[in-house]
Coordinates of N, CA and C and ligand atoms in Angstrom, one line a residue:
M1 N 110.4 101.2 74.0 CA 109.5 102.4 74.0 C 108.2 102.0 74.7
V2 N 107.7 102.9 75.6 CA 106.5 102.6 76.3 C 105.3 102.8 75.4
S3 N 104.4 101.8 75.4 CA 103.2 101.9 74.6 C 102.0 101.5 75.4
I4 N 101.1 102.4 75.6 CA 99.9 102.1 76.4 C 98.7 102.1 75.5
R5 N 98.3 100.8 75.2 CA 97.1 100.6 74.3 C 95.9 100.3 75.0
R6 N 96.0 99.7 76.2 CA 94.8 99.3 77.0 C 95.0 99.6 78.5
I7 N 94.1 100.3 79.0 CA 94.1 100.7 80.5 C 93.0 100.0 81.2
L8 N 93.3 99.2 82.2 CA 92.3 98.5 82.9 C 92.0 99.2 84.2
V9 N 90.8 99.6 84.5 CA 90.4 100.3 85.7 C 89.3 99.5 86.5
P10 N 89.7 98.9 87.6 CA 88.7 98.1 88.4 C 87.9 99.1 89.2
T11 N 86.6 98.7 89.5 CA 85.8 99.6 90.3 C 84.9 98.7 91.2
D12 N 84.9 99.2 92.5 CA 83.9 98.6 93.5 C 82.7 99.5 93.6
F13 N 82.6 100.5 92.7 CA 81.5 101.5 92.7 C 81.7 102.5 93.9
S14 N 82.8 102.6 94.5 CA 83.0 103.6 95.6 C 83.4 104.9 94.9
D15 N 83.3 106.0 95.8 CA 83.7 107.3 95.3 C 85.2 107.3 94.9
C16 N 86.0 106.6 95.7 CA 87.5 106.6 95.5 C 87.7 106.0 94.1
A17 N 87.0 104.9 93.8 CA 87.2 104.2 92.5 C 86.8 105.1 91.4
A18 N 85.8 105.9 91.6 CA 85.3 106.9 90.6 C 86.4 107.8 90.2
L19 N 87.2 108.3 91.2 CA 88.3 109.2 90.9 C 89.3 108.5 89.9
A20 N 89.6 107.2 90.2 CA 90.6 106.4 89.4 C 90.0 106.3 88.0
V21 N 88.7 106.0 87.9 CA 88.0 105.9 86.6 C 88.2 107.1 85.8
R22 N 87.9 108.3 86.4 CA 88.0 109.6 85.7 C 89.5 109.8 85.2
Y23 N 90.4 109.5 86.1 CA 91.8 109.7 85.8 C 92.2 108.8 84.6
A24 N 91.8 107.5 84.7 CA 92.1 106.5 83.6 C 91.5 106.9 82.3
A25 N 90.3 107.5 82.3 CA 89.6 107.9 81.1 C 90.4 109.0 80.4
E26 N 90.9 110.0 81.2 CA 91.7 111.1 80.6 C 93.0 110.5 80.1
L27 N 93.6 109.6 80.8 CA 94.9 109.0 80.3 C 94.6 108.2 79.0
A28 N 93.5 107.5 79.0 CA 93.2 106.7 77.8 C 93.1 107.6 76.6
D29 N 92.5 108.8 76.8 CA 92.3 109.8 75.7 C 93.7 110.2 75.2
K30 N 94.6 110.6 76.2 CA 95.9 111.1 75.9 C 96.7 110.1 75.1
F31 N 96.6 108.8 75.5 CA 97.4 107.8 74.8 C 96.7 107.1 73.7
G32 N 95.5 107.5 73.4 CA 94.7 106.8 72.4 C 94.5 105.3 72.8
A33 N 94.3 105.1 74.0 CA 94.2 103.7 74.5 C 92.8 103.3 74.7
E34 N 92.6 102.0 74.7 CA 91.2 101.5 75.1 C 91.1 101.5 76.6
L35 N 89.9 101.9 77.0 CA 89.6 101.9 78.5 C 88.7 100.7 78.8
V36 N 89.1 99.9 79.8 CA 88.4 98.8 80.2 C 87.9 98.9 81.7
L37 N 86.6 99.0 81.9 CA 86.1 99.0 83.3 C 85.8 97.6 83.7
L38 N 86.3 97.3 84.9 CA 86.1 95.9 85.5 C 85.4 96.0 86.8
H39 N 84.4 95.2 87.0 CA 83.9 95.0 88.4 C 84.0 93.5 88.7
V40 N 84.4 93.2 89.9 CA 84.4 91.8 90.3 C 83.4 91.6 91.4
A41 N 82.4 90.8 91.2 CA 81.4 90.4 92.2 C 82.1 89.5 93.2
P42 N 82.4 89.9 94.4 CA 83.2 89.1 95.3 C 82.6 87.8 95.6
D43 N 83.4 86.7 95.5 CA 82.8 85.4 95.8 C 82.4 85.2 97.2
S44 N 82.9 86.1 98.1 CA 82.5 85.9 99.5 C 81.0 86.0 99.7
V45 N 80.3 86.7 98.8 CA 78.9 86.8 98.9 C 78.2 85.5 98.5
L46 N 79.0 84.6 97.9 CA 78.4 83.3 97.5 C 78.5 82.3 98.6
A47 N 79.2 82.6 99.7 CA 79.4 81.6 100.7 C 78.3 81.8 101.8
L48 N 77.9 80.7 102.5 CA 77.0 80.9 103.6 C 77.8 81.5 104.7
P49 N 77.2 82.3 105.6 CA 77.9 83.1 106.6 C 78.8 82.3 107.5
D50 N 78.3 81.2 108.0 CA 79.1 80.4 108.9 C 79.6 79.1 108.3
A51 N 79.7 79.1 107.0 CA 80.1 77.8 106.4 C 81.6 77.8 106.4
V52 N 82.2 76.6 106.7 CA 83.6 76.4 106.6 C 84.0 76.3 105.1
M53 N 83.2 75.5 104.4 CA 83.5 75.4 103.0 C 82.4 76.2 102.2
P54 N 82.8 77.1 101.3 CA 81.8 77.9 100.6 C 80.9 77.0 99.8
T55 N 79.7 77.3 99.8 CA 78.7 76.5 99.0 C 78.5 77.1 97.7
P56 N 78.7 76.2 96.6 CA 78.5 76.8 95.3 C 77.1 77.4 95.1
A57 N 77.1 78.6 94.6 CA 75.8 79.3 94.4 C 75.0 78.7 93.2
P58 N 73.7 78.7 93.3 CA 72.9 78.3 92.2 C 73.2 79.2 91.0
M59 N 73.1 78.6 89.8 CA 73.5 79.3 88.6 C 72.7 80.7 88.5
A60 N 71.4 80.7 88.9 CA 70.6 81.9 88.8 C 71.2 83.0 89.6
D61 N 71.8 82.7 90.8 CA 72.4 83.7 91.6 C 73.7 84.2 91.0
L62 N 74.4 83.4 90.3 CA 75.6 83.8 89.6 C 75.2 84.8 88.5
D63 N 74.2 84.4 87.8 CA 73.7 85.2 86.7 C 73.2 86.6 87.2
A64 N 72.6 86.5 88.4 CA 72.0 87.8 88.9 C 73.2 88.7 89.4
L65 N 74.2 88.1 90.0 CA 75.4 88.9 90.4 C 76.1 89.5 89.2
T66 N 76.2 88.7 88.1 CA 76.9 89.2 86.9 C 76.0 90.4 86.3
E67 N 74.7 90.2 86.3 CA 73.8 91.2 85.7 C 73.9 92.5 86.5
A68 N 73.9 92.3 87.9 CA 74.0 93.5 88.8 C 75.3 94.3 88.5
G69 N 76.4 93.5 88.2 CA 77.7 94.2 87.9 C 77.6 94.9 86.6
R70 N 76.9 94.3 85.6 CA 76.8 95.0 84.3 C 76.0 96.2 84.4
T71 N 74.9 96.1 85.2 CA 74.0 97.3 85.4 C 74.8 98.4 86.1
G72 N 75.6 98.0 87.1 CA 76.4 99.0 87.9 C 77.4 99.7 87.0
L73 N 78.0 99.0 86.1 CA 79.0 99.6 85.2 C 78.3 100.5 84.2
A74 N 77.1 100.1 83.7 CA 76.3 101.0 82.8 C 76.0 102.3 83.5
H75 N 75.5 102.2 84.7 CA 75.2 103.4 85.5 C 76.4 104.3 85.7
L76 N 77.5 103.7 85.9 CA 78.8 104.4 86.2 C 79.2 105.2 84.9
I77 N 79.1 104.5 83.8 CA 79.4 105.2 82.5 C 78.5 106.4 82.3
S78 N 77.3 106.2 82.6 CA 76.4 107.3 82.4 C 76.6 108.4 83.4
A79 N 76.8 108.1 84.7 CA 77.0 109.1 85.8 C 78.3 109.9 85.5
L80 N 79.3 109.2 85.0 CA 80.6 109.9 84.8 C 80.7 110.5 83.4
K81 N 79.7 110.3 82.6 CA 79.6 110.8 81.2 C 80.8 110.2 80.4
L82 N 81.0 108.9 80.4 CA 82.1 108.3 79.8 C 81.8 107.8 78.4
E83 N 80.6 108.0 77.9 CA 80.2 107.3 76.6 C 81.1 107.6 75.5
A84 N 81.6 108.8 75.4 CA 82.5 109.2 74.3 C 83.8 108.4 74.3
H85 N 84.2 107.9 75.5 CA 85.4 107.1 75.6 C 85.2 105.6 75.1
K86 N 83.9 105.3 74.8 CA 83.6 103.9 74.4 C 84.2 102.9 75.2
P87 N 84.0 102.9 76.6 CA 84.7 102.0 77.4 C 84.2 100.5 77.2
R88 N 85.1 99.6 77.3 CA 84.7 98.2 77.3 C 84.4 97.8 78.7
T89 N 83.5 96.9 79.0 CA 83.2 96.6 80.3 C 83.4 95.1 80.5
E90 N 83.8 94.7 81.7 CA 84.0 93.3 82.1 C 83.4 93.1 83.5
V91 N 82.8 92.0 83.7 CA 82.3 91.6 85.0 C 82.9 90.2 85.3
R92 N 83.5 90.0 86.4 CA 84.0 88.7 86.8 C 83.5 88.4 88.2
L93 N 83.5 87.1 88.5 CA 83.1 86.6 89.8 C 84.3 86.0 90.5
G94 N 84.5 86.3 91.7 CA 85.6 85.6 92.4 C 86.2 86.6 93.4
S95 N 87.5 86.3 93.7 CA 88.2 87.1 94.7 C 88.7 88.4 93.9
P96 N 88.3 89.6 94.4 CA 88.6 90.8 93.6 C 90.1 91.0 93.2
G97 N 91.0 90.8 94.2 CA 92.4 91.0 93.8 C 92.9 90.0 92.8
Q98 N 92.6 88.8 93.0 CA 93.0 87.7 92.0 C 92.4 87.9 90.7
E99 N 91.1 88.3 90.6 CA 90.4 88.5 89.3 C 90.9 89.7 88.6
I100 N 91.3 90.8 89.3 CA 91.8 92.0 88.7 C 93.2 91.6 88.0
V101 N 94.0 90.9 88.8 CA 95.3 90.5 88.2 C 95.1 89.6 87.0
A102 N 94.2 88.6 87.1 CA 94.0 87.7 86.0 C 93.4 88.5 84.8
A103 N 92.5 89.4 85.0 CA 92.0 90.2 83.9 C 93.1 91.0 83.2
A104 N 94.0 91.6 84.0 CA 95.1 92.4 83.5 C 96.0 91.5 82.5
R105 N 96.1 90.2 83.0 CA 96.9 89.3 82.2 C 96.1 88.8 80.9
D106 N 94.9 88.4 81.1 CA 94.0 87.9 80.0 C 93.8 89.0 78.9
L107 N 93.6 90.2 79.4 CA 93.3 91.3 78.4 C 94.6 92.0 77.9
R108 N 95.7 91.5 78.4 CA 97.0 92.2 78.0 C 97.0 93.7 78.3
A109 N 96.5 94.0 79.5 CA 96.5 95.5 79.8 C 97.9 96.0 79.9
D110 N 98.1 97.2 79.4 CA 99.4 97.8 79.5 C 99.6 98.6 80.8
L111 N 98.4 98.9 81.5 CA 98.4 99.7 82.7 C 97.2 99.4 83.5
V112 N 97.3 99.2 84.8 CA 96.1 99.1 85.7 C 96.1 100.4 86.4
C113 N 94.9 101.1 86.5 CA 94.8 102.3 87.2 C 93.8 102.0 88.4
I114 N 94.2 102.1 89.6 CA 93.4 101.6 90.7 C 93.4 102.6 91.9
A115 N 92.3 102.8 92.5 CA 92.3 103.7 93.7 C 92.9 103.0 94.9
T116 N 93.6 103.8 95.7 CA 94.3 103.2 96.9 C 93.3 102.6 97.9
H117 N 92.0 103.2 97.9 CA 91.0 102.8 98.8 C 89.7 102.5 98.1
G118 N 88.8 101.9 98.8 CA 87.5 101.6 98.2 C 86.4 101.7 99.3
R119 N 85.5 100.7 99.2 CA 84.3 100.8 100.1 C 84.7 100.4 101.5
G120 N 85.8 99.8 101.7 CA 86.2 99.4 103.1 C 86.5 100.5 104.0
G121 N 87.0 101.6 103.5 CA 87.0 102.9 104.2 C 88.1 102.9 105.3
L122 N 89.1 102.0 105.3 CA 90.2 102.1 106.3 C 91.3 103.1 105.8
A123 N 91.0 104.4 105.8 CA 91.8 105.4 105.1 C 93.2 105.4 105.8
R124 N 93.3 104.9 107.0 CA 94.6 105.1 107.7 C 95.7 104.1 107.2
V125 N 95.2 103.0 106.5 CA 96.2 102.1 105.9 C 96.6 102.8 104.6
L126 N 97.9 102.5 104.2 CA 98.4 103.1 103.0 C 97.6 102.6 101.7
L127 N 97.3 101.3 101.7 CA 96.6 100.7 100.6 C 95.6 99.8 101.1
G128 N 94.4 99.7 100.5 CA 93.4 98.7 100.8 C 94.0 97.3 100.4
S129 N 93.3 96.3 100.8 CA 93.9 94.9 100.6 C 93.8 94.6 99.1
V130 N 92.7 95.0 98.4 CA 92.6 94.6 97.0 C 93.7 95.4 96.2
A131 N 93.8 96.7 96.5 CA 94.8 97.5 95.8 C 96.2 96.9 96.1
E132 N 96.5 96.5 97.3 CA 97.8 96.0 97.6 C 98.1 94.7 96.8
E133 N 97.1 93.8 96.7 CA 97.3 92.6 96.0 C 97.5 92.9 94.5
V134 N 96.9 93.9 94.0 CA 97.1 94.2 92.5 C 98.5 94.8 92.3
V135 N 98.9 95.7 93.2 CA 100.2 96.3 93.1 C 101.3 95.2 93.2
R136 N 101.1 94.2 94.1 CA 102.1 93.1 94.2 C 102.1 92.2 93.1
H137 N 101.0 91.9 92.4 CA 101.0 90.7 91.5 C 100.6 91.1 90.1
A138 N 100.3 92.3 89.8 CA 99.9 92.6 88.4 C 101.0 92.4 87.4
P139 N 100.7 91.9 86.2 CA 101.8 91.6 85.2 C 102.2 92.9 84.5
C140 N 101.6 94.1 84.8 CA 102.0 95.3 84.1 C 102.1 96.4 85.2
P141 N 102.6 97.6 84.8 CA 102.7 98.7 85.8 C 101.3 99.0 86.4
V142 N 101.3 99.5 87.6 CA 100.0 99.9 88.3 C 100.1 101.3 88.8
L143 N 99.1 102.1 88.4 CA 99.1 103.5 88.8 C 98.0 103.5 90.0
T144 N 98.5 104.0 91.1 CA 97.5 104.1 92.2 C 97.0 105.5 92.4
V145 N 95.8 105.7 92.6 CA 95.2 107.0 92.8 C 94.6 107.2 94.2
R146 N 95.2 108.2 94.9 CA 94.8 108.4 96.3 C 93.7 109.5 96.3
P147 N 92.7 109.4 97.1 CA 91.7 110.5 97.2 C 92.4 111.8 97.5
G148 N 92.0 112.8 96.8 CA 92.6 114.1 97.0 C 93.9 114.4 96.2
A149 N 94.3 113.3 95.5 CA 95.6 113.5 94.7 C 95.3 113.9 93.3
C150 N 94.0 113.9 92.9 CA 93.7 114.4 91.5 C 92.3 115.0 91.5
Ligands
ADP201 P1 89.4 99.3 101.0 O1 89.8 98.3 101.9 O2 89.6 100.8 101.4 O3 88.0 99.1 100.4 P2 90.4 98.1 98.5 O4 91.8 97.7 98.3 O5 89.3 97.0 98.8 O6 90.3 99.2 99.7 O7 89.8 98.9 97.3 C1 90.7 99.7 96.5 C2 90.2 99.7 95.1 O8 90.3 98.4 94.6 C3 88.8 100.2 94.9 O9 88.6 101.6 94.8 C4 88.5 99.6 93.5 O10 89.1 100.4 92.5 C5 89.3 98.3 93.6 N1 88.4 97.2 94.0 C6 88.1 96.8 95.2 N2 87.1 95.8 95.2 C7 86.8 95.6 93.9 C8 85.9 94.8 93.2 N3 85.1 93.9 93.8 N4 85.8 94.9 91.8 C9 86.6 95.8 91.2 N5 87.5 96.6 91.8 C10 87.6 96.5 93.1

């Protein structure tokens, strides 16, 4: 029997991701599931522009990135009026696709709900690169939300 107790919804704070967040929040209500909002601060911002090897960022920068992610998620919860859903929030640092898959595994998510596109804006491709990586490697079913589909 299918049991959906935890829904993970990653966001890059794009409008497309906001649609997936809204959809996931409604699903979480219907299933009585916990809603987990995840933002990954991409580790590409930690590398020097022309460096062959990424340079480890000072701890203060990592803390600032994490804090910015937390603030962004708090704003999102308020902007989308999600307080009643009591969403759990997670911020990770690293490669977005890999970290979303790892979070789905670590949190034992029963479903990942992800927008097909994000800030990259290449709407002509079927799936953005992060969405594709999550669909390919997530340990649980993945629901993709296309702009205009909900
Ligand atoms: P695009 O290339 O159009 O930006 P992506 O595959 O990067 O497409 O983004 C699709 C979705 O993946 C986003 O709407 C968002 O839900 C999720 N995503 C992308 N980057 C991140 C990130 N850094 N943290 C959390 N979720 C992300």
